[in-house]
Amino acid sequence: MLVSRLGLTPLKGARHVALPSVELGTDGPVGDRVFCLVDPEGRDGGPRVLRTVENPRLPALRASYDGTALSVLLPDGTVVEGAPHDTGTELKSDYWGRDALLVEQDGPFAEAIGAWLGRRVVLARAAAGDVVYGGPVTVVTTGDLHRLGLEGQDARFRATVTLDTDRRADSFAPGSRLQLGAAVLEVRGAVPRCAVVDLDPTSGERDARVLTSLPVVAGEPTFGLDARVSSPGQVHVGDRAVVG
């Protein structure tokens, strides 16, 4: 059983990008969803993190972040880049029933992305895991993708890790440990899914009916494993995955 894909995105909702290696910290993949776009006056009049399911154009954005400079490629080829800095303005947003504490960022991003979206947004920095639905790490298997007829479509599920194995994700019991390279994960359970899986992962266009084909657990469509990092470390594509 090998790691066949690793991925993340530094900007929540933007395209999930495949990487040759990922550092898994105690709060999840380092550099994953560091930033998010926020509607400063959401449905209830307060700040609200933009959700991909409600803003399906977001995956058409491609973002990269080296720890200092953020670069966002818009679909028209425009590149917006710079080093975001805290403005000092704190934003408190409800994110799927829990508070996300955000800090507004300066730079050209909000204006450029807002113009493309056709709405006012601000760019904010999020604490690790604050704008992640469920566990900090998600895992899918090539076997489960094959059974859905979605071979090679790992990015549709925006998983941190894809394992090359015919094994079903639901065969990994909650509490079991999974060593990937230098890191160890603890399985929490199945990953609840929403209609984002019906979107093309590069354009955001609705191109499939995947959600209704997923197994239902406790009344929710699910796919893949939800996990936390019990031992941080570096993981590379090609690393062995060992169940402990």
JSON list of C-alpha atoms in Angstrom, two decimals:
[
{"chain": "A", "resi": 1, "resn": "MET", "atom": "CA", "xyz": [0.00, 0.00, 0.00]},
{"chain": "A", "resi": 2, "resn": "LEU", "atom": "CA", "xyz": [1.62, 3.23, -1.21]},
{"chain": "A", "resi": 3, "resn": "VAL", "atom": "CA", "xyz": [0.89, 6.95, -1.14]},
{"chain": "A", "resi": 4, "resn": "SER", "atom": "CA", "xyz": [-0.06, 7.81, -4.73]},
{"chain": "A", "resi": 5, "resn": "ARG", "atom": "CA", "xyz": [-1.16, 11.44, -4.32]},
{"chain": "A", "resi": 6, "resn": "LEU", "atom": "CA", "xyz": [-0.77, 14.27, -1.82]},
{"chain": "A", "resi": 7, "resn": "GLY", "atom": "CA", "xyz": [-2.58, 17.57, -2.08]},
{"chain": "A", "resi": 8, "resn": "LEU", "atom": "CA", "xyz": [-3.76, 20.76, -0.44]},
{"chain": "A", "resi": 9, "resn": "THR", "atom": "CA", "xyz": [-4.68, 24.35, -1.20]},
{"chain": "A", "resi": 10, "resn": "PRO", "atom": "CA", "xyz": [-3.45, 27.41, 0.71]},
{"chain": "A", "resi": 11, "resn": "LEU", "atom": "CA", "xyz": [-6.67, 29.29, -0.16]},
{"chain": "A", "resi": 12, "resn": "LYS", "atom": "CA", "xyz": [-9.86, 27.64, 1.00]},
{"chain": "A", "resi": 13, "resn": "GLY", "atom": "CA", "xyz": [-12.09, 26.67, -1.91]},
{"chain": "A", "resi": 14, "resn": "ALA", "atom": "CA", "xyz": [-9.39, 27.16, -4.56]},
{"chain": "A", "resi": 15, "resn": "ARG", "atom": "CA", "xyz": [-8.15, 24.29, -6.71]},
{"chain": "A", "resi": 16, "resn": "HIS", "atom": "CA", "xyz": [-6.73, 21.36, -4.78]},
{"chain": "A", "resi": 17, "resn": "VAL", "atom": "CA", "xyz": [-3.13, 21.04, -5.97]},
{"chain": "A", "resi": 18, "resn": "ALA", "atom": "CA", "xyz": [-1.13, 17.81, -6.11]},
{"chain": "A", "resi": 19, "resn": "LEU", "atom": "CA", "xyz": [2.29, 18.01, -4.43]},
{"chain": "A", "resi": 20, "resn": "PRO", "atom": "CA", "xyz": [5.29, 15.65, -4.29]},
{"chain": "A", "resi": 21, "resn": "SER", "atom": "CA", "xyz": [5.44, 15.89, -0.50]},
{"chain": "A", "resi": 22, "resn": "VAL", "atom": "CA", "xyz": [3.51, 17.32, 2.43]},
{"chain": "A", "resi": 23, "resn": "GLU", "atom": "CA", "xyz": [4.54, 18.12, 5.99]},
{"chain": "A", "resi": 24, "resn": "LEU", "atom": "CA", "xyz": [1.88, 16.86, 8.38]},
{"chain": "A", "resi": 25, "resn": "GLY", "atom": "CA", "xyz": [1.86, 18.91, 11.58]},
{"chain": "A", "resi": 26, "resn": "THR", "atom": "CA", "xyz": [-0.20, 18.36, 14.70]},
{"chain": "A", "resi": 27, "resn": "ASP", "atom": "CA", "xyz": [-2.99, 20.51, 13.20]},
{"chain": "A", "resi": 28, "resn": "GLY", "atom": "CA", "xyz": [-2.87, 18.92, 9.75]},
{"chain": "A", "resi": 29, "resn": "PRO", "atom": "CA", "xyz": [-0.99, 19.61, 6.49]},
{"chain": "A", "resi": 30, "resn": "VAL", "atom": "CA", "xyz": [1.31, 22.62, 6.84]},
{"chain": "A", "resi": 31, "resn": "GLY", "atom": "CA", "xyz": [0.16, 25.31, 4.39]},
{"chain": "A", "resi": 32, "resn": "ASP", "atom": "CA", "xyz": [-3.34, 23.91, 3.91]},
{"chain": "A", "resi": 33, "resn": "ARG", "atom": "CA", "xyz": [-6.18, 26.45, 3.93]},
{"chain": "A", "resi": 34, "resn": "VAL", "atom": "CA", "xyz": [-4.07, 29.15, 5.54]},
{"chain": "A", "resi": 35, "resn": "PHE", "atom": "CA", "xyz": [-6.28, 31.79, 3.94]},
{"chain": "A", "resi": 36, "resn": "CYS", "atom": "CA", "xyz": [-9.97, 32.08, 3.16]},
{"chain": "A", "resi": 37, "resn": "LEU", "atom": "CA", "xyz": [-12.29, 34.51, 1.44]},
{"chain": "A", "resi": 38, "resn": "VAL", "atom": "CA", "xyz": [-14.91, 36.15, 3.62]},
{"chain": "A", "resi": 39, "resn": "ASP", "atom": "CA", "xyz": [-18.15, 37.94, 2.88]},
{"chain": "A", "resi": 40, "resn": "PRO", "atom": "CA", "xyz": [-17.89, 40.78, 5.43]},
{"chain": "A", "resi": 41, "resn": "GLU", "atom": "CA", "xyz": [-21.68, 41.04, 5.61]},
{"chain": "A", "resi": 42, "resn": "GLY", "atom": "CA", "xyz": [-23.00, 37.50, 5.33]},
{"chain": "A", "resi": 43, "resn": "ARG", "atom": "CA", "xyz": [-26.53, 36.20, 5.58]},
{"chain": "A", "resi": 44, "resn": "ASP", "atom": "CA", "xyz": [-26.86, 37.20, 9.21]},
{"chain": "A", "resi": 45, "resn": "GLY", "atom": "CA", "xyz": [-25.09, 40.52, 8.77]},
{"chain": "A", "resi": 46, "resn": "GLY", "atom": "CA", "xyz": [-21.76, 39.29, 10.13]},
{"chain": "A", "resi": 47, "resn": "PRO", "atom": "CA", "xyz": [-18.61, 37.93, 8.47]},
{"chain": "A", "resi": 48, "resn": "ARG", "atom": "CA", "xyz": [-19.11, 34.60, 6.70]},
{"chain": "A", "resi": 49, "resn": "VAL", "atom": "CA", "xyz": [-16.46, 32.35, 5.18]},
{"chain": "A", "resi": 50, "resn": "LEU", "atom": "CA", "xyz": [-17.23, 31.62, 1.52]},
{"chain": "A", "resi": 51, "resn": "ARG", "atom": "CA", "xyz": [-18.18, 27.98, 1.05]},
{"chain": "A", "resi": 52, "resn": "THR", "atom": "CA", "xyz": [-17.41, 26.21, -2.20]},
{"chain": "A", "resi": 53, "resn": "VAL", "atom": "CA", "xyz": [-20.82, 24.54, -2.31]},
{"chain": "A", "resi": 54, "resn": "GLU", "atom": "CA", "xyz": [-22.38, 28.03, -2.46]},
{"chain": "A", "resi": 55, "resn": "ASN", "atom": "CA", "xyz": [-19.61, 29.56, -4.59]},
{"chain": "A", "resi": 56, "resn": "PRO", "atom": "CA", "xyz": [-18.75, 26.84, -7.12]},
{"chain": "A", "resi": 57, "resn": "ARG", "atom": "CA", "xyz": [-16.46, 29.10, -9.17]},
{"chain": "A", "resi": 58, "resn": "LEU", "atom": "CA", "xyz": [-13.79, 29.02, -6.46]},
{"chain": "A", "resi": 59, "resn": "PRO", "atom": "CA", "xyz": [-12.00, 25.87, -7.73]},
{"chain": "A", "resi": 60, "resn": "ALA", "atom": "CA", "xyz": [-11.16, 27.80, -10.91]},
{"chain": "A", "resi": 61, "resn": "LEU", "atom": "CA", "xyz": [-8.68, 29.78, -8.78]},
{"chain": "A", "resi": 62, "resn": "ARG", "atom": "CA", "xyz": [-5.20, 28.28, -8.39]},
{"chain": "A", "resi": 63, "resn": "ALA", "atom": "CA", "xyz": [-3.22, 29.42, -5.35]},
{"chain": "A", "resi": 64, "resn": "SER", "atom": "CA", "xyz": [0.30, 28.83, -4.09]},
{"chain": "A", "resi": 65, "resn": "TYR", "atom": "CA", "xyz": [1.97, 30.03, -0.90]},
{"chain": "A", "resi": 66, "resn": "ASP", "atom": "CA", "xyz": [5.59, 29.70, 0.17]},
{"chain": "A", "resi": 67, "resn": "GLY", "atom": "CA", "xyz": [5.10, 30.90, 3.72]},
{"chain": "A", "resi": 68, "resn": "THR", "atom": "CA", "xyz": [5.64, 34.54, 2.75]},
{"chain": "A", "resi": 69, "resn": "ALA", "atom": "CA", "xyz": [4.20, 35.29, -0.69]},
{"chain": "A", "resi": 70, "resn": "LEU", "atom": "CA", "xyz": [0.74, 34.26, -1.86]},
{"chain": "A", "resi": 71, "resn": "SER", "atom": "CA", "xyz": [0.04, 33.90, -5.57]},
{"chain": "A", "resi": 72, "resn": "VAL", "atom": "CA", "xyz": [-3.44, 33.43, -7.04]},
{"chain": "A", "resi": 73, "resn": "LEU", "atom": "CA", "xyz": [-3.98, 32.62, -10.72]},
{"chain": "A", "resi": 74, "resn": "LEU", "atom": "CA", "xyz": [-7.37, 33.74, -12.06]},
{"chain": "A", "resi": 75, "resn": "PRO", "atom": "CA", "xyz": [-9.03, 31.87, -14.96]},
{"chain": "A", "resi": 76, "resn": "ASP", "atom": "CA", "xyz": [-8.30, 34.75, -17.36]},
{"chain": "A", "resi": 77, "resn": "GLY", "atom": "CA", "xyz": [-4.57, 34.35, -16.74]},
{"chain": "A", "resi": 78, "resn": "THR", "atom": "CA", "xyz": [-4.23, 37.27, -14.33]},
{"chain": "A", "resi": 79, "resn": "VAL", "atom": "CA", "xyz": [-1.79, 36.55, -11.52]},
{"chain": "A", "resi": 80, "resn": "VAL", "atom": "CA", "xyz": [-2.38, 38.33, -8.22]},
{"chain": "A", "resi": 81, "resn": "GLU", "atom": "CA", "xyz": [0.55, 38.06, -5.86]},
{"chain": "A", "resi": 82, "resn": "GLY", "atom": "CA", "xyz": [2.15, 39.61, -2.84]},
{"chain": "A", "resi": 83, "resn": "ALA", "atom": "CA", "xyz": [2.96, 39.04, 0.81]},
{"chain": "A", "resi": 84, "resn": "PRO", "atom": "CA", "xyz": [-0.26, 39.32, 2.84]},
{"chain": "A", "resi": 85, "resn": "HIS", "atom": "CA", "xyz": [0.02, 41.00, 6.23]},
{"chain": "A", "resi": 86, "resn": "ASP", "atom": "CA", "xyz": [-2.44, 41.26, 9.09]},
{"chain": "A", "resi": 87, "resn": "THR", "atom": "CA", "xyz": [-4.41, 44.50, 9.09]},
{"chain": "A", "resi": 88, "resn": "GLY", "atom": "CA", "xyz": [-5.22, 44.07, 12.77]},
{"chain": "A", "resi": 89, "resn": "THR", "atom": "CA", "xyz": [-8.92, 43.63, 12.03]},
{"chain": "A", "resi": 90, "resn": "GLU", "atom": "CA", "xyz": [-10.25, 40.45, 13.60]},
{"chain": "A", "resi": 91, "resn": "LEU", "atom": "CA", "xyz": [-13.27, 38.69, 12.16]},
{"chain": "A", "resi": 92, "resn": "LYS", "atom": "CA", "xyz": [-15.37, 36.10, 13.95]},
{"chain": "A", "resi": 93, "resn": "SER", "atom": "CA", "xyz": [-17.30, 33.87, 11.60]},
{"chain": "A", "resi": 94, "resn": "ASP", "atom": "CA", "xyz": [-19.60, 30.92, 12.13]},
{"chain": "A", "resi": 95, "resn": "TYR", "atom": "CA", "xyz": [-18.20, 27.96, 10.22]},
{"chain": "A", "resi": 96, "resn": "TRP", "atom": "CA", "xyz": [-20.53, 24.97, 10.18]},
{"chain": "A", "resi": 97, "resn": "GLY", "atom": "CA", "xyz": [-21.65, 25.57, 13.74]},
{"chain": "A", "resi": 98, "resn": "ARG", "atom": "CA", "xyz": [-18.35, 26.58, 15.29]},
{"chain": "A", "resi": 99, "resn": "ASP", "atom": "CA", "xyz": [-16.54, 29.90, 15.62]},
{"chain": "A", "resi": 100, "resn": "ALA", "atom": "CA", "xyz": [-13.66, 30.59, 13.25]},
{"chain": "A", "resi": 101, "resn": "LEU", "atom": "CA", "xyz": [-11.33, 33.36, 14.40]},
{"chain": "A", "resi": 102, "resn": "LEU", "atom": "CA", "xyz": [-9.90, 35.15, 11.38]},
{"chain": "A", "resi": 103, "resn": "VAL", "atom": "CA", "xyz": [-7.59, 38.11, 10.76]},
{"chain": "A", "resi": 104, "resn": "GLU", "atom": "CA", "xyz": [-8.13, 40.33, 7.72]},
{"chain": "A", "resi": 105, "resn": "GLN", "atom": "CA", "xyz": [-5.16, 40.58, 5.33]},
{"chain": "A", "resi": 106, "resn": "ASP", "atom": "CA", "xyz": [-3.95, 43.47, 3.19]},
{"chain": "A", "resi": 107, "resn": "GLY", "atom": "CA", "xyz": [-2.73, 43.27, -0.39]},
{"chain": "A", "resi": 108, "resn": "PRO", "atom": "CA", "xyz": [-4.37, 43.20, -3.83]},
{"chain": "A", "resi": 109, "resn": "PHE", "atom": "CA", "xyz": [-6.21, 39.90, -3.38]},
{"chain": "A", "resi": 110, "resn": "ALA", "atom": "CA", "xyz": [-9.61, 40.99, -2.09]},
{"chain": "A", "resi": 111, "resn": "GLU", "atom": "CA", "xyz": [-10.14, 43.58, -4.81]},
{"chain": "A", "resi": 112, "resn": "ALA", "atom": "CA", "xyz": [-9.01, 41.34, -7.69]},
{"chain": "A", "resi": 113, "resn": "ILE", "atom": "CA", "xyz": [-10.82, 38.20, -6.58]},
{"chain": "A", "resi": 114, "resn": "GLY", "atom": "CA", "xyz": [-13.90, 40.16, -5.58]},
{"chain": "A", "resi": 115, "resn": "ALA", "atom": "CA", "xyz": [-14.08, 41.74, -9.03]},
{"chain": "A", "resi": 116, "resn": "TRP", "atom": "CA", "xyz": [-13.83, 38.30, -10.62]},
{"chain": "A", "resi": 117, "resn": "LEU", "atom": "CA", "xyz": [-16.52, 36.87, -8.34]},
{"chain": "A", "resi": 118, "resn": "GLY", "atom": "CA", "xyz": [-18.71, 39.93, -8.74]},
{"chain": "A", "resi": 119, "resn": "ARG", "atom": "CA", "xyz": [-19.06, 40.46, -5.00]},
{"chain": "A", "resi": 120, "resn": "ARG", "atom": "CA", "xyz": [-17.24, 42.13, -2.15]},
{"chain": "A", "resi": 121, "resn": "VAL", "atom": "CA", "xyz": [-14.86, 39.85, -0.25]},
{"chain": "A", "resi": 122, "resn": "VAL", "atom": "CA", "xyz": [-11.96, 40.20, 2.11]},
{"chain": "A", "resi": 123, "resn": "LEU", "atom": "CA", "xyz": [-8.95, 37.91, 2.41]},
{"chain": "A", "resi": 124, "resn": "ALA", "atom": "CA", "xyz": [-8.42, 36.54, 5.90]},
{"chain": "A", "resi": 125, "resn": "ARG", "atom": "CA", "xyz": [-5.89, 34.32, 7.62]},
{"chain": "A", "resi": 126, "resn": "ALA", "atom": "CA", "xyz": [-7.35, 31.42, 9.56]},
{"chain": "A", "resi": 127, "resn": "ALA", "atom": "CA", "xyz": [-5.89, 29.53, 12.48]},
{"chain": "A", "resi": 128, "resn": "ALA", "atom": "CA", "xyz": [-4.91, 25.98, 11.56]},
{"chain": "A", "resi": 129, "resn": "GLY", "atom": "CA", "xyz": [-8.00, 23.83, 11.15]},
{"chain": "A", "resi": 130, "resn": "ASP", "atom": "CA", "xyz": [-10.51, 26.62, 11.76]},
{"chain": "A", "resi": 131, "resn": "VAL", "atom": "CA", "xyz": [-11.97, 26.55, 8.24]},
{"chain": "A", "resi": 132, "resn": "VAL", "atom": "CA", "xyz": [-11.64, 22.81, 7.69]},
{"chain": "A", "resi": 133, "resn": "TYR", "atom": "CA", "xyz": [-14.81, 20.75, 7.77]},
{"chain": "A", "resi": 134, "resn": "GLY", "atom": "CA", "xyz": [-14.20, 17.66, 9.90]},
{"chain": "A", "resi": 135, "resn": "GLY", "atom": "CA", "xyz": [-10.75, 16.24, 10.56]},
{"chain": "A", "resi": 136, "resn": "PRO", "atom": "CA", "xyz": [-7.51, 17.96, 9.53]},
{"chain": "A", "resi": 137, "resn": "VAL", "atom": "CA", "xyz": [-6.49, 15.09, 7.22]},
{"chain": "A", "resi": 138, "resn": "THR", "atom": "CA", "xyz": [-8.61, 13.12, 4.76]},
{"chain": "A", "resi": 139, "resn": "VAL", "atom": "CA", "xyz": [-7.63, 9.90, 3.02]},
{"chain": "A", "resi": 140, "resn": "VAL", "atom": "CA", "xyz": [-9.16, 8.14, 0.00]},
{"chain": "A", "resi": 141, "resn": "THR", "atom": "CA", "xyz": [-8.18, 4.90, -1.73]},
{"chain": "A", "resi": 142, "resn": "THR", "atom": "CA", "xyz": [-7.77, 4.14, -5.42]},
{"chain": "A", "resi": 143, "resn": "GLY", "atom": "CA", "xyz": [-9.96, 1.08, -4.89]},
{"chain": "A", "resi": 144, "resn": "ASP", "atom": "CA", "xyz": [-12.89, 3.19, -3.72]},
{"chain": "A", "resi": 145, "resn": "LEU", "atom": "CA", "xyz": [-12.37, 5.59, -6.62]},
{"chain": "A", "resi": 146, "resn": "HIS", "atom": "CA", "xyz": [-12.39, 2.64, -9.03]},
{"chain": "A", "resi": 147, "resn": "ARG", "atom": "CA", "xyz": [-15.60, 1.27, -7.55]},
{"chain": "A", "resi": 148, "resn": "LEU", "atom": "CA", "xyz": [-17.25, 4.62, -8.25]},
{"chain": "A", "resi": 149, "resn": "GLY", "atom": "CA", "xyz": [-15.88, 4.71, -11.80]},
{"chain": "A", "resi": 150, "resn": "LEU", "atom": "CA", "xyz": [-13.76, 7.76, -10.88]},
{"chain": "A", "resi": 151, "resn": "GLU", "atom": "CA", "xyz": [-10.22, 6.47, -11.43]},
{"chain": "A", "resi": 152, "resn": "GLY", "atom": "CA", "xyz": [-7.72, 9.32, -11.36]},
{"chain": "A", "resi": 153, "resn": "GLN", "atom": "CA", "xyz": [-10.26, 11.80, -10.01]},
{"chain": "A", "resi": 154, "resn": "ASP", "atom": "CA", "xyz": [-8.71, 12.10, -6.54]},
{"chain": "A", "resi": 155, "resn": "ALA", "atom": "CA", "xyz": [-8.88, 15.91, -6.70]},
{"chain": "A", "resi": 156, "resn": "ARG", "atom": "CA", "xyz": [-12.68, 15.79, -6.88]},
{"chain": "A", "resi": 157, "resn": "PHE", "atom": "CA", "xyz": [-12.64, 14.74, -3.22]},
{"chain": "A", "resi": 158, "resn": "ARG", "atom": "CA", "xyz": [-9.91, 17.21, -2.20]},
{"chain": "A", "resi": 159, "resn": "ALA", "atom": "CA", "xyz": [-8.23, 14.54, -0.06]},
{"chain": "A", "resi": 160, "resn": "THR", "atom": "CA", "xyz": [-4.91, 15.15, 1.65]},
{"chain": "A", "resi": 161, "resn": "VAL", "atom": "CA", "xyz": [-3.75, 11.62, 0.86]},
{"chain": "A", "resi": 162, "resn": "THR", "atom": "CA", "xyz": [-4.63, 9.01, -1.75]},
{"chain": "A", "resi": 163, "resn": "LEU", "atom": "CA", "xyz": [-3.56, 5.44, -1.02]},
{"chain": "A", "resi": 164, "resn": "ASP", "atom": "CA", "xyz": [-2.93, 3.06, -3.90]},
{"chain": "A", "resi": 165, "resn": "THR", "atom": "CA", "xyz": [-4.82, 0.03, -2.62]},
{"chain": "A", "resi": 166, "resn": "ASP", "atom": "CA", "xyz": [-7.95, -1.92, -3.42]},
{"chain": "A", "resi": 167, "resn": "ARG", "atom": "CA", "xyz": [-8.86, -1.76, 0.26]},
{"chain": "A", "resi": 168, "resn": "ARG", "atom": "CA", "xyz": [-12.10, 0.04, 1.13]},
{"chain": "A", "resi": 169, "resn": "ALA", "atom": "CA", "xyz": [-11.79, 3.10, 3.34]},
{"chain": "A", "resi": 170, "resn": "ASP", "atom": "CA", "xyz": [-14.51, 1.79, 5.64]},
{"chain": "A", "resi": 171, "resn": "SER", "atom": "CA", "xyz": [-12.31, -1.21, 6.45]},
{"chain": "A", "resi": 172, "resn": "PHE", "atom": "CA", "xyz": [-10.02, 1.07, 8.49]},
{"chain": "A", "resi": 173, "resn": "ALA", "atom": "CA", "xyz": [-11.55, 1.03, 11.97]},
{"chain": "A", "resi": 174, "resn": "PRO", "atom": "CA", "xyz": [-11.85, 4.26, 13.98]},
{"chain": "A", "resi": 175, "resn": "GLY", "atom": "CA", "xyz": [-8.87, 4.49, 16.31]},
{"chain": "A", "resi": 176, "resn": "SER", "atom": "CA", "xyz": [-6.58, 2.51, 14.02]},
{"chain": "A", "resi": 177, "resn": "ARG", "atom": "CA", "xyz": [-3.20, 4.01, 13.16]},
{"chain": "A", "resi": 178, "resn": "LEU", "atom": "CA", "xyz": [-1.79, 4.57, 9.72]},
{"chain": "A", "resi": 179, "resn": "GLN", "atom": "CA", "xyz": [1.90, 5.32, 9.24]},
{"chain": "A", "resi": 180, "resn": "LEU", "atom": "CA", "xyz": [2.70, 7.35, 6.13]},
{"chain": "A", "resi": 181, "resn": "GLY", "atom": "CA", "xyz": [6.38, 8.08, 5.69]},
{"chain": "A", "resi": 182, "resn": "ALA", "atom": "CA", "xyz": [7.51, 9.79, 8.90]},
{"chain": "A", "resi": 183, "resn": "ALA", "atom": "CA", "xyz": [3.98, 10.67, 10.04]},
{"chain": "A", "resi": 184, "resn": "VAL", "atom": "CA", "xyz": [1.32, 8.67, 11.85]},
{"chain": "A", "resi": 185, "resn": "LEU", "atom": "CA", "xyz": [-2.42, 9.24, 11.50]},
{"chain": "A", "resi": 186, "resn": "GLU", "atom": "CA", "xyz": [-5.23, 8.13, 13.77]},
{"chain": "A", "resi": 187, "resn": "VAL", "atom": "CA", "xyz": [-8.43, 7.27, 11.90]},
{"chain": "A", "resi": 188, "resn": "ARG", "atom": "CA", "xyz": [-11.53, 9.03, 13.25]},
{"chain": "A", "resi": 189, "resn": "GLY", "atom": "CA", "xyz": [-14.19, 7.75, 10.86]},
{"chain": "A", "resi": 190, "resn": "ALA", "atom": "CA", "xyz": [-15.85, 8.40, 7.52]},
{"chain": "A", "resi": 191, "resn": "VAL", "atom": "CA", "xyz": [-15.79, 11.83, 5.83]},
{"chain": "A", "resi": 192, "resn": "PRO", "atom": "CA", "xyz": [-19.23, 13.43, 5.34]},
{"chain": "A", "resi": 193, "resn": "ARG", "atom": "CA", "xyz": [-19.58, 14.84, 1.82]},
{"chain": "A", "resi": 194, "resn": "CYS", "atom": "CA", "xyz": [-21.57, 17.63, 0.20]},
{"chain": "A", "resi": 195, "resn": "ALA", "atom": "CA", "xyz": [-22.39, 18.63, -3.39]},
{"chain": "A", "resi": 196, "resn": "VAL", "atom": "CA", "xyz": [-18.84, 19.92, -3.98]},
{"chain": "A", "resi": 197, "resn": "VAL", "atom": "CA", "xyz": [-17.99, 16.40, -5.18]},
{"chain": "A", "resi": 198, "resn": "ASP", "atom": "CA", "xyz": [-20.33, 16.99, -8.14]},
{"chain": "A", "resi": 199, "resn": "LEU", "atom": "CA", "xyz": [-18.12, 19.87, -9.35]},
{"chain": "A", "resi": 200, "resn": "ASP", "atom": "CA", "xyz": [-15.27, 19.66, -11.84]},
{"chain": "A", "resi": 201, "resn": "PRO", "atom": "CA", "xyz": [-12.23, 20.16, -9.55]},
{"chain": "A", "resi": 202, "resn": "THR", "atom": "CA", "xyz": [-10.51, 22.59, -11.94]},
{"chain": "A", "resi": 203, "resn": "SER", "atom": "CA", "xyz": [-13.39, 24.71, -13.25]},
{"chain": "A", "resi": 204, "resn": "GLY", "atom": "CA", "xyz": [-16.07, 24.40, -10.58]},
{"chain": "A", "resi": 205, "resn": "GLU", "atom": "CA", "xyz": [-18.65, 23.50, -13.21]},
{"chain": "A", "resi": 206, "resn": "ARG", "atom": "CA", "xyz": [-21.20, 20.89, -12.19]},
{"chain": "A", "resi": 207, "resn": "ASP", "atom": "CA", "xyz": [-20.24, 17.93, -14.37]},
{"chain": "A", "resi": 208, "resn": "ALA", "atom": "CA", "xyz": [-21.28, 14.78, -12.50]},
{"chain": "A", "resi": 209, "resn": "ARG", "atom": "CA", "xyz": [-23.79, 13.27, -10.09]},
{"chain": "A", "resi": 210, "resn": "VAL", "atom": "CA", "xyz": [-21.43, 11.76, -7.56]},
{"chain": "A", "resi": 211, "resn": "LEU", "atom": "CA", "xyz": [-23.03, 12.68, -4.24]},
{"chain": "A", "resi": 212, "resn": "THR", "atom": "CA", "xyz": [-26.07, 10.46, -4.70]},
{"chain": "A", "resi": 213, "resn": "SER", "atom": "CA", "xyz": [-23.86, 7.44, -5.46]},
{"chain": "A", "resi": 214, "resn": "LEU", "atom": "CA", "xyz": [-21.90, 7.62, -2.19]},
{"chain": "A", "resi": 215, "resn": "PRO", "atom": "CA", "xyz": [-22.52, 5.31, 0.78]},
{"chain": "A", "resi": 216, "resn": "VAL", "atom": "CA", "xyz": [-24.67, 6.80, 3.52]},
{"chain": "A", "resi": 217, "resn": "VAL", "atom": "CA", "xyz": [-23.48, 6.62, 7.13]},
{"chain": "A", "resi": 218, "resn": "ALA", "atom": "CA", "xyz": [-25.64, 8.01, 9.95]},
{"chain": "A", "resi": 219, "resn": "GLY", "atom": "CA", "xyz": [-27.81, 9.74, 7.37]},
{"chain": "A", "resi": 220, "resn": "GLU", "atom": "CA", "xyz": [-24.95, 11.48, 5.53]},
{"chain": "A", "resi": 221, "resn": "PRO", "atom": "CA", "xyz": [-23.20, 10.66, 2.22]},
{"chain": "A", "resi": 222, "resn": "THR", "atom": "CA", "xyz": [-19.60, 9.72, 2.99]},
{"chain": "A", "resi": 223, "resn": "PHE", "atom": "CA", "xyz": [-16.38, 8.96, 1.15]},
{"chain": "A", "resi": 224, "resn": "GLY", "atom": "CA", "xyz": [-12.89, 8.42, 2.51]},
{"chain": "A", "resi": 225, "resn": "LEU", "atom": "CA", "xyz": [-11.32, 8.59, 5.96]},
{"chain": "A", "resi": 226, "resn": "ASP", "atom": "CA", "xyz": [-11.30, 11.45, 8.42]},
{"chain": "A", "resi": 227, "resn": "ALA", "atom": "CA", "xyz": [-8.07, 11.43, 10.47]},
{"chain": "A", "resi": 228, "resn": "ARG", "atom": "CA", "xyz": [-5.95, 13.40, 12.87]},
{"chain": "A", "resi": 229, "resn": "VAL", "atom": "CA", "xyz": [-2.15, 13.56, 13.07]},
{"chain": "A", "resi": 230, "resn": "SER", "atom": "CA", "xyz": [-0.89, 11.66, 16.12]},
{"chain": "A", "resi": 231, "resn": "SER", "atom": "CA", "xyz": [2.78, 11.91, 15.13]},
{"chain": "A", "resi": 232, "resn": "PRO", "atom": "CA", "xyz": [3.91, 14.76, 12.81]},
{"chain": "A", "resi": 233, "resn": "GLY", "atom": "CA", "xyz": [6.30, 14.20, 9.94]},
{"chain": "A", "resi": 234, "resn": "GLN", "atom": "CA", "xyz": [7.04, 14.48, 6.24]},
{"chain": "A", "resi": 235, "resn": "VAL", "atom": "CA", "xyz": [5.16, 12.35, 3.72]},
{"chain": "A", "resi": 236, "resn": "HIS", "atom": "CA", "xyz": [6.20, 11.83, 0.09]},
{"chain": "A", "resi": 237, "resn": "VAL", "atom": "CA", "xyz": [4.40, 10.36, -2.88]},
{"chain": "A", "resi": 238, "resn": "GLY", "atom": "CA", "xyz": [5.61, 6.76, -3.10]},
{"chain": "A", "resi": 239, "resn": "ASP", "atom": "CA", "xyz": [5.96, 6.29, 0.67]},
{"chain": "A", "resi": 240, "resn": "ARG", "atom": "CA", "xyz": [4.64, 3.06, 2.11]},
{"chain": "A", "resi": 241, "resn": "ALA", "atom": "CA", "xyz": [1.47, 3.17, 4.17]},
{"chain": "A", "resi": 242, "resn": "VAL", "atom": "CA", "xyz": [1.43, 0.76, 7.10]},
{"chain": "A", "resi": 243, "resn": "VAL", "atom": "CA", "xyz": [-1.57, 0.03, 9.31]},
{"chain": "A", "resi": 244, "resn": "GLY", "atom": "CA", "xyz": [-0.59, -0.22, 12.98]}
]
